[in-house]
Amino acid sequence: MSLNVSNLTVHHGAICAVNQVSLAVPTGGLAAIIGSNGAGKTTLLRALSGLNKPTSGVVNWMGQTITAEKPEKLVRMGISHVSEGKSVIPELTVRENLELGAIWRKDGKEMKESLSQVIEIFPRLGERISQRSDSLSGGERQMLAIGRAIMSKPKLLLLDEPSLGLAPLVVEQIFQTIRDLTTQMRLTVVLVEQNAMGALKIADLGIVLNLGKVVAVDHAQALIQDPAVRAAYLGY
Amino acid sequence: MQLLNTLLIGITAGSIYSLMAIAFVLVWRSTRVVNFAQAGMALLSTYFGYEAVSRLGSFWIALPVAMIGGAIFAALVELILMRLLVKHASSGPIAGVAPIIATLGLLGVIKSVVTMIWGGQDLRIVAPISNNGFTINGETLVFSPLKLLVLVVVMVLLIMLSILFQKTNLGLALRASAHAPEIARLSGVRVDAVRTLGWALAGAAGAVAGLFQTVNGNGNFSPDSIEFSLLLVSGFIAAVIGGLDSLLGAVLGGLFLGISISFVLMYVSSGLFFIAPFVILLIVLFVRPQGIIGVKAGRRA
């Protein structure tokens, strides 16, 4: 297991948003965390990337304890977080958004290699490389956000609702890209989604969160078949 | 000839306001604080410059000394005062106001400390070249070699600053931290350090503004110099005219303000010296409340 979370608890003021959560994701695995609004998915992800400070519990990555480390340090350890809502900086160009992802890497040549790699994955970004990123469509912005994360040469990718606000066809495309990236780059991925069906379809492992607690963990395919999960999260 | 004269004087004064406006914008962008102590920092830096001139005899050494001194002082203010304030007054109605009130307090503290060290009397920094106007066809302009020099130095600094912001990784980190600190952190930018750097750059810009405002005037300055109050007001107004968030806006705002004031004083009445900047600010706020190149704030998808 490369990512190990045990008994993680995170508070927002007095509210316990994540309650004693334990989970494990193997190297190269894609874990989907599903659950309704307010289940604590985003808070959990933000605690993994260092944006939120946990109250208690331990996060272990590749044998190292990283609980409550700062995000700017974690990105140097190979953990990239794409936060909720197409996290690009509209005031910067597409190229600048991408270069930002590699800004902590000293080697300019490596940076250029990553840039051509990202453009290969997302040719649309290459066509719009000099445009300001607020001129992009919703799907392109999500590609840019993921592209920026890839520029950091991640080993663990944390994705927060990449399907949010996108047209169904684009959602499908984004999910397929995430699956392909996971396999090709041997990434470990934690994907938080409201679109439970879409996420479980591409995931290896499914985790259901409710009111801050893990209520089900299983192979993603098994969860899709689970009557209780179907009724509560898949809508049929 | 009078038209050209008025324009050139306006541009020179405006370029100094631009520097001060840039100082406001740099601090605003990095910590969302309007730093009223900026004038005090410029004053202190001018004293640093004065010490360098009187010991080493050269304005050209004094300029970088004042800039470095101003940068270090501003960085310390951010590191010590501002961080503590943000940490301890981070919630409630105080949180938004406390840092701004603190900068007002700091302005007072700097003035009194400076008065204790150097006294309240006028000191003098001699301009490196003549402030007597150029003579063309027997007519003497107000525009002088000194004013030309101020203009050239400010332009060179602005170009250097724009290269720093547009072409370097450090500039990318500064811009990313200003617009989206969280995304910057997730990309590996040490946003805290970048904030301190923003203040340091502002300190250096303010130092140049202070020195030039002094030598472009009559060369005399004291803790109660009207020149520094004018610098504070004009720099702030120029920054607001420029939209407060934009470096280019600050430069344009400064030039616009300088030229406008110059024309008002020449063609309307020279008695409007203190009213003109405020009237210009009000007009701009009525016509374009977002500033001359600011974008209307709205929801972003």
Coordinates of C-alpha atoms in Angstrom, one line a residue:
Chain A
M1 CA 0.0 0.0 0.0
S2 CA 1.4 3.3 -0.9
L3 CA -1.2 5.6 0.7
N4 CA -2.3 4.7 4.2
V5 CA -4.7 6.7 6.1
S6 CA -5.6 5.6 9.6
N7 CA -8.2 7.1 12.0
L8 CA -8.1 10.5 10.4
T9 CA -10.3 13.1 11.9
V10 CA -10.7 16.7 10.7
H11 CA -12.7 19.5 12.2
H12 CA -14.2 22.6 10.7
G13 CA -14.5 24.7 13.9
A14 CA -16.8 22.6 16.1
I15 CA -18.1 20.5 13.2
C16 CA -16.4 17.1 12.7
A17 CA -16.2 16.9 8.9
V18 CA -14.1 13.8 8.7
N19 CA -14.5 11.2 11.5
Q20 CA -12.0 8.4 12.1
V21 CA -11.5 7.6 8.5
S22 CA -9.1 4.8 7.5
L23 CA -8.3 3.8 4.0
A24 CA -5.5 2.3 1.9
V25 CA -4.7 2.7 -1.8
P26 CA -2.1 0.5 -3.5
T27 CA 0.6 1.9 -5.8
G28 CA -1.0 2.4 -9.3
G29 CA -4.5 2.1 -7.9
L30 CA -7.4 4.4 -8.6
A31 CA -9.6 4.9 -5.6
A32 CA -13.0 6.7 -6.0
I33 CA -14.4 8.4 -2.9
I34 CA -18.1 8.9 -3.4
G35 CA -20.8 10.3 -1.2
S36 CA -23.5 13.0 -1.1
N37 CA -22.9 16.7 -0.5
G38 CA -21.4 17.4 2.9
A39 CA -20.1 13.8 3.4
G40 CA -16.6 15.2 4.0
K41 CA -15.0 14.1 0.7
T42 CA -13.4 17.5 -0.1
T43 CA -12.2 17.9 3.5
L44 CA -10.6 14.5 3.5
L45 CA -8.8 15.3 0.2
R46 CA -7.7 18.6 1.5
A47 CA -6.3 17.0 4.6
L48 CA -4.3 14.6 2.4
S49 CA -2.7 17.4 0.5
G50 CA -2.0 19.5 3.6
L51 CA -4.6 22.3 3.0
N52 CA -6.6 21.3 6.0
K53 CA -5.0 20.3 9.3
P54 CA -6.3 17.1 10.8
T55 CA -7.3 17.0 14.5
S56 CA -6.0 13.4 14.9
G57 CA -5.0 10.4 12.9
V58 CA -2.1 9.5 10.6
V59 CA -1.4 9.8 6.9
N60 CA 1.4 7.7 5.5
W61 CA 2.7 8.0 2.0
M62 CA 5.4 5.6 0.7
G63 CA 6.4 4.7 4.3
Q64 CA 6.7 8.3 5.4
T65 CA 4.3 10.0 7.8
I66 CA 3.1 13.1 6.1
T67 CA 0.3 14.1 8.5
A68 CA -0.1 17.9 8.6
E69 CA 2.8 18.6 6.3
K70 CA 2.4 21.8 4.2
P71 CA 1.1 21.4 0.6
E72 CA 4.2 23.2 -0.8
K73 CA 6.3 20.4 0.7
L74 CA 4.0 17.6 -0.2
V75 CA 4.1 18.5 -3.9
R76 CA 7.9 18.1 -3.8
M77 CA 7.2 14.6 -2.4
G78 CA 5.1 13.7 -5.5
I79 CA 1.6 14.6 -4.2
S80 CA -0.4 16.8 -6.5
H81 CA -3.8 18.1 -5.6
V82 CA -6.3 19.5 -8.2
S83 CA -8.8 21.3 -6.0
E84 CA -12.5 21.7 -6.6
G85 CA -13.9 23.8 -9.5
K86 CA -11.4 23.8 -12.3
S87 CA -8.5 25.1 -10.4
V88 CA -6.7 27.3 -12.9
I89 CA -5.6 30.9 -12.5
P90 CA -7.7 32.9 -15.0
E91 CA -5.3 35.9 -15.0
L92 CA -2.4 33.7 -16.3
T93 CA -2.0 32.2 -19.8
V94 CA -2.3 28.5 -20.4
R95 CA 1.5 28.2 -20.6
E96 CA 2.0 30.1 -17.3
N97 CA -0.6 27.9 -15.5
L98 CA 1.4 24.8 -16.7
E99 CA 4.8 26.3 -15.9
L100 CA 3.5 27.1 -12.4
G101 CA 3.1 23.3 -11.8
A102 CA 6.8 22.8 -12.4
I103 CA 8.0 26.0 -10.7
W104 CA 9.7 24.2 -7.8
R105 CA 11.7 22.0 -10.1
K106 CA 15.1 23.4 -10.6
D107 CA 15.8 21.7 -14.0
G108 CA 14.6 23.7 -16.9
K109 CA 15.1 20.9 -19.4
E110 CA 12.9 18.5 -17.3
M111 CA 10.3 21.2 -17.2
K112 CA 10.2 21.5 -21.0
E113 CA 9.9 17.7 -21.3
S114 CA 6.9 17.7 -19.0
L115 CA 5.4 20.6 -21.0
S116 CA 5.5 18.6 -24.2
Q117 CA 4.2 15.6 -22.4
V118 CA 1.2 17.5 -21.2
I119 CA 0.6 19.0 -24.6
E120 CA 0.7 15.5 -26.1
I121 CA -1.9 14.3 -23.6
F122 CA -4.1 17.4 -24.1
P123 CA -3.5 18.7 -27.7
R124 CA -6.1 21.4 -27.1
L125 CA -3.9 23.1 -24.5
G126 CA -1.1 23.2 -27.0
E127 CA -3.3 25.0 -29.5
R128 CA -4.2 27.6 -26.8
I129 CA -0.9 27.8 -25.1
S130 CA -0.6 31.6 -25.3
Q131 CA -4.2 32.4 -24.5
R132 CA -5.3 33.7 -21.1
S133 CA -6.9 30.7 -19.4
D134 CA -10.2 32.5 -18.8
S135 CA -10.8 32.1 -22.5
L136 CA -11.0 28.3 -22.2
S137 CA -14.1 26.2 -22.0
G138 CA -15.0 24.4 -18.9
G139 CA -13.6 21.1 -20.1
E140 CA -10.4 22.7 -21.3
R141 CA -9.9 24.4 -17.9
Q142 CA -10.2 21.0 -16.2
M143 CA -7.6 19.6 -18.6
L144 CA -5.4 22.6 -17.7
A145 CA -5.9 22.0 -14.0
I146 CA -4.9 18.3 -14.4
G147 CA -2.1 19.3 -16.8
R148 CA -0.7 21.6 -14.1
A149 CA -0.7 18.8 -11.6
I150 CA 1.1 16.6 -14.1
M151 CA 3.8 19.3 -14.5
S152 CA 4.7 18.6 -10.9
K153 CA 5.6 15.0 -11.8
P154 CA 3.2 13.5 -9.3
K155 CA 3.2 9.9 -8.0
L156 CA 0.0 10.5 -6.1
L157 CA -2.8 12.5 -7.8
L158 CA -5.6 13.9 -5.7
L159 CA -8.6 15.0 -7.8
D160 CA -11.6 16.9 -6.4
E161 CA -14.7 16.6 -8.5
P162 CA -13.2 17.0 -12.0
S163 CA -16.6 16.4 -13.5
L164 CA -18.2 19.4 -11.7
G165 CA -20.2 21.6 -14.1
L166 CA -19.1 19.9 -17.3
A167 CA -21.3 18.6 -20.1
P168 CA -22.0 14.8 -20.0
L169 CA -19.8 14.2 -23.1
V170 CA -16.9 16.1 -21.6
V171 CA -17.3 14.4 -18.3
E172 CA -16.9 11.0 -20.1
Q173 CA -13.8 12.3 -21.8
I174 CA -12.2 13.6 -18.6
F175 CA -12.9 10.3 -16.7
Q176 CA -11.4 8.3 -19.6
T177 CA -8.3 10.6 -19.5
I178 CA -7.9 10.1 -15.8
R179 CA -8.1 6.3 -16.3
D180 CA -5.5 6.4 -19.1
L181 CA -3.1 8.6 -17.1
T182 CA -3.4 6.3 -14.1
T183 CA -2.4 3.3 -16.1
Q184 CA 0.2 4.9 -18.4
M185 CA 2.0 7.0 -15.8
R186 CA 1.6 4.4 -13.0
L187 CA 0.0 7.0 -10.8
T188 CA -1.8 6.4 -7.6
V189 CA -5.0 8.4 -7.7
V190 CA -7.6 9.4 -5.2
L191 CA -10.7 10.7 -7.0
V192 CA -13.5 12.5 -5.1
E193 CA -16.8 12.6 -7.0
Q194 CA -20.5 13.3 -6.7
N195 CA -20.9 11.6 -10.1
A196 CA -20.7 8.2 -8.4
M197 CA -21.4 6.1 -11.4
G198 CA -18.8 7.8 -13.6
A199 CA -16.1 7.6 -10.9
L200 CA -16.8 3.9 -10.0
K201 CA -16.7 2.9 -13.6
I202 CA -13.1 3.9 -14.0
A203 CA -11.9 3.1 -10.4
D204 CA -10.3 0.1 -9.0
L205 CA -11.4 0.7 -5.5
G206 CA -14.6 2.4 -4.2
I207 CA -15.0 4.1 -0.9
V208 CA -18.4 5.5 0.2
L209 CA -18.3 8.3 2.7
N210 CA -21.4 9.5 4.7
L211 CA -21.4 12.2 7.4
G212 CA -17.6 12.0 7.6
K213 CA -17.4 8.2 8.1
V214 CA -16.5 5.4 5.7
V215 CA -19.6 3.3 5.3
A216 CA -18.5 1.0 2.5
V217 CA -15.2 -0.1 0.9
D218 CA -15.0 -2.6 -1.9
H219 CA -13.8 -3.2 -5.5
A220 CA -15.4 -0.5 -7.6
Q221 CA -17.2 -3.0 -9.7
A222 CA -18.7 -4.7 -6.6
L223 CA -20.0 -1.4 -5.3
I224 CA -21.7 -0.7 -8.6
Q225 CA -23.6 -4.0 -8.0
D226 CA -24.3 -3.4 -4.4
P227 CA -28.1 -2.8 -4.0
A228 CA -27.7 -0.4 -1.0
V229 CA -25.1 1.7 -2.9
R230 CA -27.2 1.7 -6.0
A231 CA -30.2 3.0 -4.2
A232 CA -28.4 5.7 -2.3
Y233 CA -25.8 7.0 -4.8
L234 CA -26.4 5.6 -8.2
G235 CA -30.1 6.6 -8.4
Y236 CA -31.6 3.2 -9.3
Chain B
M1 CA 5.9 75.7 -25.5
Q2 CA 3.9 76.0 -22.3
L3 CA 1.9 73.0 -23.3
L4 CA 5.0 70.9 -23.7
N5 CA 6.3 72.2 -20.5
T6 CA 3.2 71.3 -18.6
L7 CA 3.1 67.9 -20.1
L8 CA 6.8 67.1 -19.2
I9 CA 6.4 68.3 -15.6
G10 CA 3.3 66.2 -15.3
I11 CA 5.0 63.1 -16.6
T12 CA 8.0 63.6 -14.3
A13 CA 5.8 64.0 -11.2
G14 CA 3.5 61.2 -12.5
S15 CA 6.4 58.8 -12.8
I16 CA 7.3 59.3 -9.1
Y17 CA 3.6 58.8 -8.2
S18 CA 3.7 55.6 -10.4
L19 CA 6.5 54.2 -8.2
M20 CA 4.6 54.9 -5.1
A21 CA 1.4 53.4 -6.6
I22 CA 3.4 50.3 -7.5
A23 CA 4.5 50.0 -3.8
F24 CA 0.8 50.2 -2.8
V25 CA -0.2 47.6 -5.4
L26 CA 2.6 45.2 -4.6
V27 CA 1.6 45.1 -0.9
W28 CA -2.1 45.0 -1.8
R29 CA -1.5 42.0 -4.1
S30 CA 0.6 40.1 -1.7
T31 CA -1.3 40.5 1.5
R32 CA -4.5 42.4 0.7
V33 CA -3.5 45.3 3.0
V34 CA -3.5 49.0 2.1
N35 CA -0.2 50.0 3.6
F36 CA -0.5 53.6 4.8
A37 CA 2.9 53.2 6.4
Q38 CA 4.3 53.3 2.8
A39 CA 5.0 57.0 3.1
G40 CA 6.8 56.4 6.4
M41 CA 8.9 53.7 4.8
A42 CA 9.7 56.0 2.0
L43 CA 10.7 58.7 4.5
L44 CA 12.9 56.3 6.5
S45 CA 14.5 55.1 3.2
T46 CA 15.2 58.8 2.3
Y47 CA 17.1 59.1 5.6
F48 CA 19.1 56.0 4.7
G49 CA 19.8 57.7 1.3
Y50 CA 20.8 60.9 3.1
E51 CA 23.2 59.1 5.4
A52 CA 24.8 57.4 2.3
V53 CA 25.1 60.7 0.5
S54 CA 26.7 62.5 3.4
R55 CA 29.1 59.6 4.1
L56 CA 30.0 58.5 0.6
G57 CA 29.2 61.7 -1.3
S58 CA 27.4 60.1 -4.2
F59 CA 23.7 60.1 -5.1
W60 CA 24.3 57.0 -7.2
I61 CA 25.4 55.0 -4.2
A62 CA 22.7 56.5 -2.1
L63 CA 19.9 55.3 -4.4
P64 CA 20.7 51.6 -4.1
V65 CA 21.4 52.0 -0.4
A66 CA 18.0 53.5 0.1
M67 CA 16.4 50.8 -2.0
I68 CA 18.1 48.0 -0.1
G69 CA 17.4 49.6 3.3
G70 CA 13.8 50.2 2.3
A71 CA 13.4 46.6 1.1
I72 CA 14.8 45.1 4.3
F73 CA 12.7 47.3 6.5
A74 CA 9.5 46.5 4.6
A75 CA 10.3 42.8 4.7
L76 CA 10.8 42.9 8.5
V77 CA 7.5 44.8 8.9
E78 CA 5.7 42.0 7.0
L79 CA 7.6 39.2 8.7
I80 CA 7.2 40.5 12.3
L81 CA 4.3 42.8 12.5
M82 CA 1.9 41.7 9.8
R83 CA 2.2 37.9 10.3
L84 CA 1.6 38.3 14.0
L85 CA -1.4 40.5 13.4
V86 CA -2.9 38.1 10.9
K87 CA -2.3 35.2 13.3
H88 CA -3.8 36.8 16.3
A89 CA -6.7 38.7 14.8
S90 CA -7.8 36.2 12.2
S91 CA -11.5 36.2 12.8
G92 CA -14.4 38.6 13.6
P93 CA -14.9 42.1 12.4
I94 CA -11.4 43.1 13.5
A95 CA -9.6 40.8 11.1
G96 CA -10.2 42.9 8.0
V97 CA -9.4 46.2 9.6
A98 CA -6.6 45.5 12.1
P99 CA -3.7 45.3 9.6
I100 CA -4.8 48.5 7.9
I101 CA -5.1 50.4 11.2
A102 CA -1.7 48.9 12.2
T103 CA -0.1 50.4 9.1
L104 CA -1.5 53.8 10.2
G105 CA 0.0 53.3 13.6
L106 CA 3.2 52.2 12.1
L107 CA 3.3 55.5 10.0
G108 CA 3.2 57.4 13.3
V109 CA 5.8 55.3 14.9
I110 CA 8.2 55.6 12.0
K111 CA 7.8 59.4 12.0
S112 CA 8.5 59.7 15.7
V113 CA 11.5 57.4 15.7
V114 CA 12.9 59.2 12.7
T115 CA 12.5 62.5 14.5
M116 CA 14.2 61.1 17.6
I117 CA 17.2 59.9 15.5
W118 CA 17.7 62.7 13.0
G119 CA 15.7 65.5 14.6
G120 CA 12.8 67.4 13.2
Q121 CA 14.7 70.0 11.2
D122 CA 15.1 70.1 7.4
L123 CA 17.9 68.0 6.0
R124 CA 19.1 68.4 2.4
I125 CA 20.0 66.0 -0.3
V126 CA 21.7 67.6 -3.2
A127 CA 20.5 66.5 -6.7
P128 CA 23.2 64.7 -8.7
I129 CA 22.6 67.1 -11.7
S130 CA 21.2 70.5 -12.4
N131 CA 17.5 71.2 -11.8
N132 CA 17.7 74.4 -14.0
G133 CA 15.5 74.0 -17.0
F134 CA 16.7 73.3 -20.5
T135 CA 16.9 76.4 -22.7
I136 CA 15.4 76.1 -26.2
N137 CA 15.5 79.1 -28.6
G138 CA 16.2 81.4 -25.7
E139 CA 13.2 80.2 -23.7
T140 CA 13.8 78.4 -20.5
L141 CA 11.7 75.3 -19.7
V142 CA 10.9 74.1 -16.2
F143 CA 11.8 70.7 -17.5
S144 CA 15.4 70.1 -16.4
P145 CA 18.2 67.6 -16.8
L146 CA 17.3 66.3 -13.3
K147 CA 13.7 65.8 -14.3
L148 CA 14.9 64.0 -17.4
L149 CA 17.1 61.8 -15.2
V150 CA 14.2 61.0 -12.9
L151 CA 12.1 60.0 -15.8
V152 CA 14.8 57.8 -17.3
V153 CA 15.6 56.0 -14.0
V154 CA 12.0 55.4 -13.3
M155 CA 11.4 54.0 -16.8
V156 CA 14.5 51.7 -16.4
L157 CA 13.2 50.4 -13.0
L158 CA 9.7 49.9 -14.5
I159 CA 11.1 47.8 -17.4
M160 CA 13.2 45.8 -14.9
L161 CA 10.2 45.2 -12.8
S162 CA 8.1 44.1 -15.7
I163 CA 10.8 41.7 -16.9
L164 CA 10.9 40.3 -13.3
F165 CA 7.1 39.8 -13.3
Q166 CA 6.6 38.6 -16.9
K167 CA 9.7 36.6 -17.7
T168 CA 11.0 34.9 -14.5
N169 CA 9.8 32.1 -12.3
L170 CA 9.9 34.4 -9.4
G171 CA 7.5 36.8 -11.2
L172 CA 5.2 33.8 -12.0
A173 CA 5.3 32.9 -8.3
L174 CA 4.5 36.5 -7.3
R175 CA 1.6 36.7 -9.7
A176 CA 0.2 33.2 -8.9
S177 CA 0.4 34.0 -5.1
A178 CA -1.4 37.3 -5.7
H179 CA -4.3 35.8 -7.7
A180 CA -4.7 32.4 -6.2
P181 CA -2.6 31.7 -3.1
E182 CA -4.1 28.2 -2.6
I183 CA -3.3 27.0 -6.2
A184 CA 0.1 28.6 -5.8
R185 CA 0.8 26.5 -2.7
L186 CA -0.5 23.4 -4.3
S187 CA 2.0 24.0 -7.1
G188 CA 4.8 24.2 -4.6
V189 CA 5.2 28.0 -4.3
R190 CA 6.2 29.1 -0.8
V191 CA 3.6 31.7 -0.6
D192 CA 4.7 33.1 2.8
A193 CA 8.1 33.9 1.5
V194 CA 6.7 35.3 -1.7
R195 CA 4.5 37.7 0.4
T196 CA 7.6 39.0 2.2
L197 CA 9.3 39.5 -1.1
G198 CA 6.3 41.5 -2.3
W199 CA 6.7 43.8 0.6
A200 CA 10.4 44.1 0.0
L201 CA 9.9 45.1 -3.6
A202 CA 7.4 47.7 -2.4
G203 CA 9.9 49.0 0.1
A204 CA 12.5 49.5 -2.6
A205 CA 10.0 51.2 -5.0
G206 CA 8.9 53.5 -2.2
A207 CA 12.5 54.4 -1.4
V208 CA 13.2 55.5 -5.0
A209 CA 9.9 57.5 -4.9
G210 CA 11.0 59.2 -1.6
L211 CA 14.4 60.1 -2.8
F212 CA 13.2 61.4 -6.2
Q213 CA 10.3 63.3 -4.7
T214 CA 12.8 65.0 -2.4
V215 CA 15.4 66.0 -5.1
N216 CA 12.7 66.8 -7.6
G217 CA 11.3 69.3 -5.0
N218 CA 13.8 71.7 -3.4
G219 CA 16.0 68.9 -2.0
N220 CA 14.9 69.6 1.6
F221 CA 13.1 67.1 3.7
S222 CA 12.0 66.5 7.3
P223 CA 9.7 64.0 9.1
D224 CA 6.9 66.6 8.5
S225 CA 7.6 67.3 4.9
I226 CA 4.6 68.1 2.9
E227 CA 6.3 66.2 0.1
F228 CA 5.8 62.9 1.8
S229 CA 2.1 63.5 2.6
L230 CA 1.7 64.4 -1.1
L231 CA 3.5 61.2 -2.0
L232 CA 1.2 59.1 0.2
V233 CA -2.0 60.7 -1.1
S234 CA -0.9 60.8 -4.8
G235 CA 0.5 57.3 -4.8
F236 CA -2.6 55.9 -3.2
I237 CA -4.9 57.7 -5.6
A238 CA -2.8 56.6 -8.5
A239 CA -3.1 53.0 -7.4
V240 CA -6.8 53.3 -7.0
I241 CA -7.2 54.9 -10.4
G242 CA -5.2 52.0 -11.8
G243 CA -7.5 49.4 -10.2
L244 CA -5.3 48.7 -7.1
D245 CA -4.6 45.2 -8.4
S246 CA -2.6 45.9 -11.5
L247 CA 1.1 47.0 -11.9
L248 CA 0.5 48.4 -15.3
G249 CA -2.6 50.2 -13.9
A250 CA -0.4 51.8 -11.2
V251 CA 2.0 53.1 -13.8
L252 CA -0.8 54.5 -16.0
G253 CA -2.7 55.8 -12.9
G254 CA 0.5 57.7 -11.7
L255 CA 1.1 59.2 -15.1
F256 CA -2.5 60.1 -15.6
L257 CA -2.6 61.8 -12.1
G258 CA 0.7 63.6 -12.6
I259 CA -0.3 65.0 -16.0
S260 CA -3.8 65.9 -14.9
I261 CA -2.6 67.8 -11.8
S262 CA 0.0 69.6 -13.9
F263 CA -2.6 70.8 -16.3
V264 CA -5.0 71.8 -13.6
L265 CA -2.3 73.9 -11.8
M266 CA -1.2 75.5 -15.0
Y267 CA -4.5 76.2 -16.8
V268 CA -7.1 76.4 -14.0
S269 CA -5.5 77.6 -10.8
S270 CA -2.3 76.9 -8.9
G271 CA -4.3 77.2 -5.7
L272 CA -5.9 73.8 -6.4
F273 CA -2.7 72.0 -5.4
F274 CA -4.2 69.9 -2.7
I275 CA -7.7 69.6 -4.0
A276 CA -6.9 68.5 -7.5
P277 CA -5.8 64.9 -6.8
F278 CA -9.0 64.2 -4.8
V279 CA -11.3 65.7 -7.5
I280 CA -9.5 63.6 -10.1
L281 CA -10.0 60.5 -7.9
L282 CA -13.7 61.3 -7.5
I283 CA -14.2 61.7 -11.2
V284 CA -12.4 58.5 -12.0
L285 CA -14.4 56.6 -9.3
F286 CA -17.7 57.9 -10.8
V287 CA -16.8 57.1 -14.4
R288 CA -14.8 53.9 -14.0
P289 CA -15.1 52.6 -10.4
Q290 CA -13.1 49.5 -11.3
G291 CA -10.1 51.7 -12.2
I292 CA -8.7 52.5 -15.7
I293 CA -7.7 48.9 -16.4
G294 CA -9.4 47.0 -13.6
V295 CA -11.9 44.4 -14.5
K296 CA -15.4 44.5 -13.0
A297 CA -15.5 42.1 -10.2
G298 CA -18.0 39.3 -11.0
R299 CA -18.6 35.7 -10.5
R300 CA -16.2 33.4 -12.2
A301 CA -17.3 30.0 -13.3

